[in-house]
Amino acid sequence: MWLASPLCPSAKVLERHQGTERRNHLLTRSRFLPRKIPRSAKILLKWRKYLVLILTPILLAPLPIAVPSPEARCAYCILLMAVYWVTEVVELAVTALLPLVLFPLLGVLGSKEVSTPYFKDTNVLFLGGLIVANAVEQWNLHKRIALRVLLLVGAQPRSLMLGFMLTTAFLSMWISNTATTAMMVPIVEAVLGEIKNENIKNQLEKNNEAKSLEDLDQIDEAVPQQGSFQLGDMNDDNEKAENKKTVTLQEPEITREKNENDAGFRYKKDERTSAVNLLREEEEIEAAETEYYNKLCKAMMLAVAYAANIGGTATLTGTAPNLVFSGQVNSLYPDSPGFSFASWFGFAFPQMVVLLFVAWIWIQLMFFKINFRKCCHKCFCCCFRRRSQKKDDKSTQAIKQVLVDQYKSLGPMSFAETAVLVHFILLALLWLFRDPKFMKGWAILFEKDYVRDATVAMSIAFSLFVFPSQRPRIFAPDGSMNKPPPGLLNFKEMSKRFPWNIIMLLGSGFALAEACKVSGLSKWVGTQLANLDAIPSYAIVIIVCIMITTFTEVTSNTATATIFLPILASLGEEIHVHPYYLMLPAAISCSFAFMLPVATPPNAIVFAGGHLKVKDMAKVGFGMNILAVTVLVICVNLYGVPMFDLHNFPDWAGTGGGGSINSGNVTLVCRNVTIS
């Protein structure tokens, strides 16, 4: 447009101007950047992993040499693994194998003692949960559930975003957040692509309409104005007046009805808009629509990533830090009641629902103008099945059609999908009602503490390997099935997709917790942090959550939980605060990684889509971190305290004596008192 105008400079002038700007830009950069990176620096950058791998144990070696004690040797191993985990010089699972080597060599734990934590009850629970999740993924049951939920919530952008978040969070409760995000992103891309296509179609229609209006203006200029003129033979000057005919022309009024896209325009002959102004308005509308589409893409992608991270906190098997917490509680406090699937779900699920709704509102505030009254009205209509009188626009219908087509492509629900769904529901019910606390569970039918959540998980997992994937037809007259059908799962195929690295990470965390307890490092760390008893307990929780939320942005959430939870347990013992009061919010905070693409796999998956920049994730994620910590702290103090009696120091957490602790952290302790 601009190059074709008469005011456009010549191509040579433009080329000369662009060349000057480029030279000035290069000169400006050369003032601040080195002309050439030294060769030694290039070598160090290429071999930096090996430098960290070799130099870290050497630089940490003075610790066990200067302080020859079990605590120092245990601290040496933990610091070495922490550096390797943060820098990721080797795979996380490979670093997780170091306790099997270092603890026996340094005399911290024997080989037998350090090997046992790698396959504890909690690891078996996680193993069974992953096998069930593998079956759900293999038979595409998760995709069917996702598409069905999206069809129910509607195709409006805000409703669609909420539908994506609800679906992603629900699936992330049962299968890995990585698999959930990887499955949801293509569906989001398909919906966004349909929205873009509809915008292009609408723009073409507007351009054609504008062109027709311009043609009408040109025709109108060629036609005389309203009035009359005479028809006759112009060459016959002597034609009589009575032979002349008079024709009156009425000018048709050219109007364009107002609609939501015209921004109040009304075209008439006496208020005619020029073609240039019309095209300018159309360009502004197109730019606004493009900006809205880009924001919508960013919002949808972040919504899926946030929902995957948040949803995993609702169940004990939803994400690895939850199991690290449960396993370390069982290891450090064998006499404690521990956490079952039902007890964790009772606390974490309401917190997850509240945080998911907060995230939905926050994303809208960051990218769109939100009308709370309109949103509440839509939610009310959705909840009570009221349909708006206004018909869906073309874009909404197209989005619905995309979802319907994808759902139809799955075909009718097969026998295998039904069988997996029954196993899945049975697993959830058995977990919830094994020991629901508010009533006697079915576990009382067996020996006390013999049947746990891991027993249920492995029972369902075993059934998935032997249950037929097709309806058995033993007595079929046509002999169509002479051999038994295969099971729902095949171990060889399942093992190829199984995340064995998570099992290794969990095992290393339990081994570190056991080493800290046996060597006395936990007690020493707690003693050093004893001065924190002057700070109110709720303030300590806030500090801990912020610290862990920041730390998990740059390292694995499993490694973060493994490093910090034993320290927090020791801190709670020393300042006589219930260990759960510090460890529970810390474990959940390990999943609050919203700022960086490298923080968690869901963030990396949505970032790879190309719609987001690092600054977009950091800007929205920073506020999301603050909101998540706020919601978590409120939930812990609102209903977590009465649920787990967190304001009273338990007897099973005493370290040499202890008494009842009230919310003001008043303690009465008697130690080593001798009466002669």
XYZ file of C-alpha atoms in Angstrom:
676
model
C 0.000 0.000 0.000
C 2.607 2.537 1.077
C 5.109 1.637 -1.646
C 2.464 2.215 -4.320
C 1.565 5.724 -3.187
C 2.877 8.817 -5.030
C 4.634 10.004 -1.874
C 6.744 6.857 -1.695
C 10.502 7.487 -2.087
C 12.392 5.650 -4.761
C 13.785 2.157 -4.197
C 17.380 3.450 -4.271
C 16.676 5.978 -1.532
C 15.064 3.295 0.597
C 17.970 0.908 0.062
C 20.498 3.620 0.941
C 18.535 4.537 4.088
C 18.266 0.911 5.231
C 21.968 0.350 4.647
C 22.830 3.397 6.762
C 20.587 2.190 9.575
C 22.166 -1.270 9.485
C 25.707 0.162 9.645
C 24.761 2.390 12.579
C 23.207 -0.602 14.351
C 26.340 -2.691 13.870
C 28.564 0.155 15.065
C 26.416 0.564 18.172
C 26.628 -3.138 18.959
C 30.377 -3.205 18.436
C 30.851 -0.661 21.217
C 29.374 -2.998 23.815
C 30.166 -6.510 22.520
C 33.613 -8.049 22.084
C 34.687 -8.504 18.515
C 35.779 -12.105 19.074
C 35.242 -14.614 21.855
C 38.566 -15.964 23.127
C 39.325 -19.535 22.148
C 39.854 -20.563 25.756
C 36.373 -19.334 26.669
C 34.866 -21.375 23.840
C 36.632 -24.485 25.104
C 35.388 -23.896 28.649
C 31.822 -23.456 27.420
C 31.962 -26.686 25.446
C 33.431 -28.694 28.308
C 31.632 -26.962 31.191
C 29.682 -30.079 32.148
C 32.838 -32.089 32.641
C 34.415 -29.244 34.591
C 31.463 -29.182 36.996
C 31.476 -32.968 37.161
C 35.153 -33.140 38.144
C 35.703 -29.927 40.106
C 32.639 -30.192 42.371
C 33.791 -33.246 44.392
C 37.300 -31.775 44.602
C 36.094 -28.404 45.891
C 33.799 -30.078 48.438
C 36.481 -32.502 49.631
C 37.753 -30.244 52.496
C 34.403 -30.675 54.265
C 34.763 -34.360 55.270
C 38.540 -33.972 55.667
C 38.383 -30.995 58.022
C 35.396 -32.367 59.958
C 35.820 -36.147 60.175
C 32.314 -37.019 61.349
C 29.322 -38.918 59.911
C 27.378 -35.661 59.652
C 30.081 -34.062 57.487
C 30.373 -37.102 55.234
C 26.604 -37.199 54.764
C 26.555 -33.454 54.041
C 29.305 -33.966 51.448
C 27.160 -36.486 49.561
C 24.041 -34.316 49.728
C 25.841 -31.165 48.538
C 27.479 -33.069 45.692
C 24.139 -34.451 44.527
C 22.468 -31.057 44.910
C 25.036 -29.423 42.611
C 24.666 -32.192 40.045
C 20.878 -31.933 40.176
C 20.798 -28.148 39.831
C 23.358 -27.991 37.011
C 22.129 -31.216 35.357
C 25.635 -32.176 34.281
C 24.319 -35.736 34.115
C 20.805 -37.111 33.976
C 18.797 -36.673 37.161
C 18.242 -40.414 37.464
C 21.981 -41.069 37.101
C 22.745 -38.675 39.950
C 20.086 -40.488 41.970
C 22.279 -43.613 41.908
C 25.159 -41.929 43.771
C 23.922 -42.851 47.294
C 24.373 -46.516 46.390
C 28.075 -45.784 45.850
C 29.010 -42.925 48.163
C 27.237 -43.864 51.392
C 28.858 -47.312 51.738
C 32.301 -45.992 50.712
C 32.178 -43.079 53.167
C 30.763 -45.145 56.005
C 27.409 -43.369 56.244
C 25.145 -46.342 55.480
C 25.791 -49.953 54.598
C 24.987 -51.288 51.167
C 22.025 -53.261 52.495
C 20.545 -50.276 54.332
C 20.979 -47.854 51.439
C 19.489 -50.228 48.855
C 16.237 -50.850 50.713
C 14.777 -47.310 50.273
C 14.963 -47.638 46.481
C 11.941 -49.936 46.470
C 9.878 -48.978 49.465
C 6.115 -49.066 49.805
C 5.811 -45.567 48.357
C 7.796 -46.546 45.254
C 5.476 -49.508 44.720
C 2.467 -47.196 45.037
C 3.891 -44.892 42.391
C 4.764 -47.877 40.195
C 1.178 -49.136 40.275
C -0.221 -45.688 39.568
C 2.056 -45.295 36.550
C 1.000 -48.671 35.155
C -2.675 -47.675 35.339
C -1.857 -44.320 33.725
C -0.012 -46.180 30.966
C -3.135 -48.204 30.212
C -5.242 -45.035 30.047
C -2.807 -43.499 27.557
C -2.450 -46.635 25.428
C -6.189 -46.911 24.751
C -6.712 -43.125 24.298
C -9.179 -42.969 27.152
C -7.668 -39.672 28.311
C -8.288 -38.064 24.913
C -11.901 -39.230 24.879
C -12.449 -37.767 28.348
C -10.805 -34.477 27.342
C -12.851 -33.993 24.178
C -16.076 -34.915 25.934
C -15.516 -32.328 28.650
C -14.634 -29.653 26.076
C -17.854 -30.329 24.187
C -19.832 -29.885 27.399
C -18.346 -26.547 28.497
C -18.973 -24.712 25.219
C -16.838 -23.047 22.567
C -16.668 -19.438 23.761
C -13.005 -18.454 24.370
C -13.339 -18.020 28.146
C -15.470 -21.129 28.556
C -13.122 -23.039 26.298
C -10.130 -21.960 28.386
C -11.884 -23.109 31.542
C -12.706 -26.396 29.839
C -9.079 -26.931 28.862
C -7.958 -26.198 32.416
C -10.526 -28.486 34.052
C -9.710 -31.329 31.688
C -5.956 -30.944 32.019
C -6.107 -30.704 35.801
C -8.325 -33.778 36.109
C -6.096 -35.896 33.877
C -2.973 -34.638 35.630
C -4.377 -35.974 38.895
C -4.028 -39.527 37.584
C -1.417 -39.540 34.825
C 1.814 -37.607 34.488
C 1.588 -33.877 33.818
C 4.001 -34.306 30.901
C 1.771 -36.834 29.126
C -1.316 -34.733 29.853
C 0.216 -31.580 28.391
C 1.583 -33.419 25.360
C -1.925 -34.735 24.665
C -3.753 -31.436 25.228
C -1.470 -29.141 23.207
C -2.415 -30.596 19.773
C -6.106 -30.164 20.635
C -5.458 -26.540 21.615
C -3.513 -25.976 18.390
C -6.388 -27.367 16.312
C -8.894 -25.072 18.023
C -6.643 -22.032 17.638
C -6.064 -22.864 13.983
C -9.811 -22.939 13.375
C -10.201 -19.565 15.095
C -7.497 -18.138 12.837
C -9.162 -19.533 9.706
C -12.490 -18.001 10.691
C -10.824 -14.627 11.266
C -9.303 -14.799 7.781
C -12.698 -15.631 6.252
C -14.353 -12.750 8.078
C -11.633 -10.382 6.907
C -12.083 -11.464 3.285
C -15.826 -10.866 3.556
C -15.198 -7.378 4.944
C -12.752 -6.598 2.132
C -15.266 -7.731 -0.504
C -17.960 -5.613 1.122
C -15.650 -2.604 1.179
C -14.856 -3.125 -2.496
C -18.554 -3.269 -3.371
C -19.149 0.002 -1.495
C -16.310 1.638 -3.407
C -17.828 0.482 -6.711
C -21.174 1.938 -5.678
C -19.502 5.276 -4.976
C -17.923 5.288 -8.441
C -21.240 4.458 -10.110
C -22.967 7.155 -8.096
C -20.499 9.777 -9.305
C -21.277 8.886 -12.929
C -25.066 9.133 -12.449
C -26.701 12.599 -12.241
C -28.047 13.787 -8.959
C -31.673 13.638 -8.006
C -33.797 15.780 -10.408
C -34.916 15.522 -14.036
C -33.454 15.720 -17.500
C -34.838 15.401 -20.997
C -34.404 12.457 -23.303
C -34.411 12.959 -27.013
C -32.310 13.172 -30.118
C -29.485 15.492 -29.220
C -28.621 16.113 -32.846
C -32.080 17.317 -33.796
C -32.138 20.954 -32.755
C -35.497 21.526 -34.366
C -37.249 18.759 -32.383
C -40.514 20.012 -31.047
C -41.037 20.387 -27.380
C -44.019 18.044 -27.357
C -41.879 15.198 -28.636
C -39.520 15.560 -25.714
C -39.855 13.169 -22.758
C -39.048 14.046 -19.225
C -37.719 11.310 -16.872
C -37.349 11.831 -13.150
C -34.569 9.914 -11.407
C -34.859 9.021 -7.737
C -31.592 8.417 -5.968
C -31.550 5.157 -4.014
C -30.315 5.559 -0.466
C -27.245 3.454 0.170
C -27.177 2.274 3.749
C -25.293 -0.324 5.667
C -26.886 -1.767 8.739
C -24.985 -1.445 11.967
C -23.511 -4.547 13.452
C -20.905 -5.400 16.072
C -18.014 -5.301 13.593
C -18.858 -1.916 12.028
C -18.143 0.115 15.167
C -21.215 2.275 14.510
C -20.571 3.095 10.819
C -23.583 4.045 8.635
C -23.030 4.860 5.013
C -25.270 7.276 3.116
C -24.724 9.332 0.092
C -24.604 12.569 2.007
C -22.203 11.022 4.589
C -20.031 9.027 2.225
C -16.743 7.564 3.565
C -13.847 7.527 1.166
C -12.212 4.264 0.138
C -8.913 5.262 1.758
C -10.503 5.860 5.145
C -12.469 2.653 4.840
C -9.346 0.625 4.130
C -7.587 2.302 7.019
C -10.398 1.298 9.360
C -10.264 -2.240 8.031
C -6.511 -2.394 8.653
C -7.019 -1.234 12.231
C -9.670 -3.890 12.779
C -7.387 -6.530 11.254
C -4.518 -5.456 13.519
C -6.784 -5.606 16.566
C -7.984 -9.080 15.602
C -4.403 -10.261 15.103
C -3.411 -8.917 18.505
C -6.409 -10.619 20.096
C -5.530 -13.911 18.400
C -1.929 -13.745 19.625
C -3.092 -13.063 23.172
C -5.572 -15.904 22.931
C -2.808 -18.300 21.853
C -0.614 -17.272 24.783
C -3.481 -17.511 27.246
C -4.565 -20.971 26.081
C -1.040 -22.376 26.212
C -0.325 -20.995 29.670
C -3.702 -22.244 30.883
C -2.833 -25.812 29.883
C 0.633 -25.667 31.481
C -0.640 -24.148 34.731
C -3.507 -26.628 34.971
C -1.106 -29.550 34.505
C 1.128 -28.305 37.323
C -1.782 -27.491 39.630
C -3.758 -30.666 38.958
C -0.913 -32.935 40.023
C -1.084 -31.587 43.568
C -4.586 -32.983 44.189
C -3.680 -36.671 44.549
C -0.880 -38.502 46.282
C 0.237 -40.138 43.030
C -0.300 -37.025 40.913
C 3.314 -35.882 41.027
C 6.589 -37.093 42.495
C 7.048 -34.475 45.298
C 3.819 -35.688 46.912
C 5.227 -39.195 47.149
C 8.593 -37.890 48.337
C 6.755 -36.202 51.196
C 4.767 -39.329 52.054
C 7.818 -41.563 51.881
C 9.999 -39.298 54.004
C 7.258 -38.967 56.627
C 7.084 -42.762 56.850
C 10.889 -42.995 56.996
C 11.551 -40.210 59.502
C 8.488 -40.839 61.670
C 7.571 -44.537 61.608
C 5.077 -44.067 64.455
C 3.176 -41.278 62.708
C -0.217 -41.946 61.085
C 1.281 -40.974 57.729
C -0.659 -39.914 54.671
C -3.010 -42.164 52.773
C -4.519 -41.392 49.396
C -7.756 -40.288 51.070
C -6.137 -38.003 53.660
C -4.005 -36.269 51.034
C -6.973 -35.925 48.685
C -9.116 -34.457 51.457
C -6.657 -31.601 51.954
C -5.185 -31.040 48.496
C -8.247 -31.340 46.262
C -10.121 -28.245 47.595
C -6.893 -26.258 47.432
C -6.392 -27.388 43.827
C -9.918 -26.349 42.798
C -9.549 -22.882 44.336
C -6.116 -22.348 42.794
C -7.328 -23.513 39.381
C -10.149 -20.960 39.422
C -7.708 -18.250 40.573
C -5.362 -19.143 37.703
C -8.246 -18.899 35.218
C -9.122 -15.411 36.459
C -5.464 -14.329 36.547
C -4.771 -15.354 32.947
C -7.829 -13.425 31.768
C -6.740 -10.341 33.696
C -3.302 -10.505 32.102
C -4.450 -10.922 28.506
C -8.057 -9.724 28.202
C -10.490 -7.213 29.595
C -12.640 -9.231 31.945
C -16.264 -8.430 32.719
C -17.034 -10.158 36.021
C -20.777 -9.652 35.659
C -20.779 -11.256 32.228
C -18.548 -14.105 33.381
C -20.764 -14.815 36.385
C -23.819 -14.805 34.127
C -22.159 -17.308 31.780
C -21.180 -19.544 34.673
C -24.762 -19.392 35.982
C -26.180 -20.299 32.586
C -23.694 -23.164 32.225
C -24.415 -24.576 35.689
C -28.203 -24.500 35.297
C -28.264 -25.566 31.628
C -29.652 -22.270 30.414
C -28.863 -21.450 26.830
C -28.390 -17.919 25.595
C -30.947 -16.639 23.120
C -28.188 -15.367 20.895
C -27.115 -17.819 18.272
C -23.509 -18.939 18.140
C -21.373 -17.099 15.636
C -19.487 -18.808 12.846
C -16.257 -19.023 14.827
C -17.967 -20.778 17.740
C -19.688 -23.211 15.411
C -16.399 -23.948 13.665
C -14.658 -24.659 16.987
C -17.456 -26.998 18.002
C -17.157 -28.765 14.680
C -13.420 -29.292 15.190
C -14.025 -30.870 18.592
C -16.869 -32.996 17.234
C -14.723 -34.205 14.335
C -11.873 -35.166 16.651
C -14.267 -36.960 18.978
C -15.868 -38.840 16.070
C -12.418 -39.850 14.811
C -12.008 -41.906 17.994
C -14.944 -44.050 16.942
C -17.362 -45.745 19.318
C -16.073 -46.682 22.742
C -14.347 -50.042 22.490
C -14.412 -52.945 24.903
C -10.818 -52.203 25.928
C -11.609 -48.564 26.742
C -14.573 -49.622 28.837
C -12.451 -52.158 30.700
C -9.726 -49.592 31.423
C -12.334 -47.084 32.601
C -13.803 -49.660 35.008
C -10.326 -50.441 36.367
C -9.626 -46.729 36.750
C -12.844 -46.027 38.666
C -12.332 -49.107 40.830
C -8.804 -47.985 41.707
C -9.982 -44.513 42.757
C -12.806 -45.917 44.901
C -10.572 -48.463 46.623
C -8.001 -45.764 47.368
C -10.557 -43.347 48.754
C -12.396 -45.832 50.960
C -9.502 -47.911 52.251
C -9.166 -45.682 55.300
C -11.291 -42.531 54.795
C -10.889 -41.400 58.454
C -14.495 -40.169 58.744
C -15.691 -43.797 58.684
C -14.286 -47.289 58.885
C -12.793 -48.381 55.598
C -12.661 -51.774 53.971
C -9.078 -52.273 55.232
C -10.415 -53.332 58.651
C -11.299 -56.683 57.067
C -7.580 -57.514 57.035
C -4.698 -57.373 59.493
C -3.936 -53.875 60.742
C -1.403 -51.956 58.593
C -1.003 -54.933 56.272
C -3.048 -53.529 53.396
C -2.009 -50.109 52.134
C -2.487 -47.989 49.016
C 0.379 -49.787 47.267
C -1.507 -53.082 47.641
C -4.498 -51.624 45.811
C -2.361 -50.109 43.053
C -0.507 -53.336 42.309
C -3.734 -55.379 42.372
C -5.278 -53.200 39.666
C -1.979 -53.140 37.741
C -1.812 -56.941 37.736
C -5.395 -57.145 36.502
C -4.592 -54.862 33.564
C -1.981 -57.324 32.299
C -4.347 -60.320 32.358
C -7.756 -58.789 31.580
C -8.662 -59.355 27.887
C -8.616 -56.390 25.540
C -11.460 -57.858 23.441
C -14.774 -59.388 24.396
C -14.127 -63.126 24.807
C -16.068 -65.312 22.379
C -15.122 -68.805 23.424
C -18.228 -70.436 22.039
C -18.432 -68.415 18.835
C -20.081 -70.668 16.190
C -18.059 -69.244 13.327
C -14.798 -69.887 15.121
C -13.717 -66.256 14.655
C -11.699 -66.302 17.861
C -9.903 -69.590 18.360
C -7.271 -68.143 20.696
C -7.644 -65.924 23.772
C -7.317 -62.168 23.182
C -4.257 -60.281 24.484
C -4.388 -58.385 27.753
C -5.049 -54.695 28.130
C -1.337 -54.137 28.707
C 1.787 -55.829 27.423
C 4.764 -55.530 29.743
C 7.313 -55.255 26.943
C 5.479 -52.381 25.284
C 4.631 -50.749 28.596
C 8.249 -50.766 29.780
C 9.312 -48.757 26.717
C 7.096 -45.864 27.810
C 7.593 -46.267 31.532
C 9.415 -43.393 33.362
C 11.898 -45.474 35.333
C 13.899 -42.337 36.109
C 11.168 -41.154 38.507
C 11.457 -44.398 40.470
C 15.206 -43.802 40.826
C 14.651 -40.220 41.966
C 12.156 -41.300 44.602
C 14.504 -43.991 45.856
C 17.412 -41.581 46.151
C 15.258 -39.184 48.149
C 14.332 -41.864 50.650
C 17.969 -42.971 50.872
C 19.071 -39.395 51.606
C 16.415 -39.049 54.300
C 17.549 -42.287 55.937
C 21.199 -41.212 55.798
C 20.403 -37.825 57.361
C 18.571 -39.563 60.178
C 21.221 -42.229 60.890
C 24.237 -39.914 60.610
C 22.695 -37.217 62.824
C 22.816 -34.540 60.125
C 19.093 -33.820 60.489
C 19.469 -33.138 64.190
C 22.516 -30.910 63.596
C 20.698 -28.840 60.945
C 17.701 -28.455 63.223
C 19.943 -27.226 66.036
C 21.462 -24.577 63.779
C 17.994 -23.344 62.831
C 16.673 -23.284 66.394
C 16.788 -19.477 66.518
C 13.856 -19.367 64.113
C 11.495 -20.197 66.966
C 11.182 -16.447 67.585
C 9.385 -16.092 64.239
C 5.660 -16.929 64.133
C 5.022 -20.317 62.603
C 2.783 -18.956 59.835
C 5.574 -16.558 58.802
C 7.995 -19.484 58.582
C 5.531 -21.283 56.313
C 5.337 -18.257 54.009
C 9.139 -17.981 53.845
C 9.497 -21.701 53.154
C 6.901 -21.653 50.361
C 8.477 -18.634 48.661
C 11.955 -20.135 48.931
C 10.930 -23.493 47.463
C 8.806 -21.896 44.738
C 11.848 -19.881 43.680
C 14.205 -22.856 43.867
C 11.963 -25.161 41.843
C 12.039 -22.715 38.915
C 15.623 -23.737 38.166
C 15.749 -27.375 39.232
C 13.626 -30.503 39.273
C 10.647 -30.477 41.610
C 11.520 -33.993 42.774
C 15.082 -32.966 43.584
C 13.805 -29.868 45.375
C 11.526 -31.944 47.590
C 14.297 -34.443 48.248
C 16.705 -31.732 49.402
C 14.411 -29.552 51.508
C 11.919 -31.880 53.203
C 14.395 -33.554 55.618
C 15.708 -30.121 56.607
C 12.193 -28.851 57.293
C 11.412 -31.937 59.359
C 14.454 -31.228 61.532
C 13.481 -27.562 61.778
C 9.996 -28.474 62.956
C 11.377 -30.779 65.640
C 13.813 -28.182 66.930
C 11.359 -25.278 67.173
C 8.556 -27.636 68.292
C 6.223 -27.023 65.382
C 4.285 -29.911 63.888
C 6.469 -31.317 61.063
C 3.448 -31.541 58.764
C 2.891 -27.799 59.171
C 6.168 -27.118 57.363
C 6.560 -30.177 55.153
C 3.054 -30.327 53.651
C 3.001 -26.821 52.088
C 6.637 -27.260 51.069
C 5.825 -30.449 49.149
C 2.936 -28.786 47.313
C 5.041 -25.677 46.593
C 7.457 -27.864 44.628
C 4.809 -27.966 41.879
C 4.457 -24.166 41.675
C 6.848 -23.718 38.750
C 5.092 -21.184 36.524
C 7.768 -18.719 35.392
C 10.402 -20.393 33.197
C 10.272 -22.907 30.327
C 12.938 -25.064 31.998
C 11.099 -25.184 35.318
C 8.906 -28.168 34.458
C 8.116 -30.304 31.369
C 4.617 -28.813 30.796
C 6.168 -25.342 30.572
C 8.733 -26.595 28.069
C 6.067 -28.282 25.930
C 3.869 -25.183 25.597
C 6.921 -22.966 25.060
C 8.016 -25.174 22.164
C 4.751 -24.315 20.396
C 6.199 -20.934 19.407
C 3.395 -18.747 20.752
C 5.158 -17.738 23.965
C 8.293 -15.822 24.821
C 10.290 -16.122 28.018
C 9.194 -12.652 29.107
C 5.540 -13.660 28.663
C 5.962 -16.669 30.918
C 7.994 -14.723 33.480
C 5.515 -11.842 33.615
C 2.424 -13.993 34.115
C 4.228 -16.669 36.127
C 5.602 -14.277 38.736
C 2.120 -13.171 39.723
C 0.909 -16.758 39.543
C 3.616 -17.838 41.996
C 2.493 -15.194 44.485
C -1.160 -16.174 44.119
C -0.365 -19.875 44.483
C 1.624 -19.358 47.688
C -1.149 -17.142 49.077
C -3.874 -19.701 48.360
C -1.768 -22.527 49.811
C -0.953 -20.695 53.053
C -4.614 -19.742 53.519
C -5.770 -23.327 52.953
C -3.188 -24.749 55.366
C -4.241 -22.386 58.146
C -7.963 -22.428 57.330
C -8.768 -26.143 57.250
C -5.400 -27.935 57.266
C -4.761 -27.075 60.923
C -7.971 -28.653 62.286
C -7.772 -31.548 59.826
C -4.308 -32.719 60.974
C -4.146 -31.002 64.389
C -1.151 -28.950 63.255
C -1.115 -26.621 66.268
C -0.180 -29.435 68.641
C 3.275 -30.958 68.631
C 2.865 -34.755 68.291
C 4.558 -37.261 70.570
C 5.888 -39.267 67.640
C 7.944 -36.234 66.504
C 9.688 -35.654 69.879
C 13.488 -35.640 69.992
C 14.377 -36.243 73.596
C 11.251 -34.926 75.220
C 8.479 -32.581 74.456
C 5.150 -31.352 75.547
C 1.945 -30.058 74.145
C 2.379 -27.041 71.936
C -0.267 -24.435 71.348
C -0.470 -22.037 68.433
C 1.831 -19.609 70.177
C 4.724 -22.093 70.176
C 4.955 -22.198 73.993
C 7.007 -25.243 74.987
C 7.796 -26.995 78.235
C 10.738 -29.364 77.928
C 12.555 -31.330 80.632
C 15.868 -32.925 79.768
C 18.528 -34.738 81.751
C 17.075 -33.859 85.142
C 18.673 -35.886 87.966
C 17.165 -36.011 91.447
C 19.497 -37.325 94.189
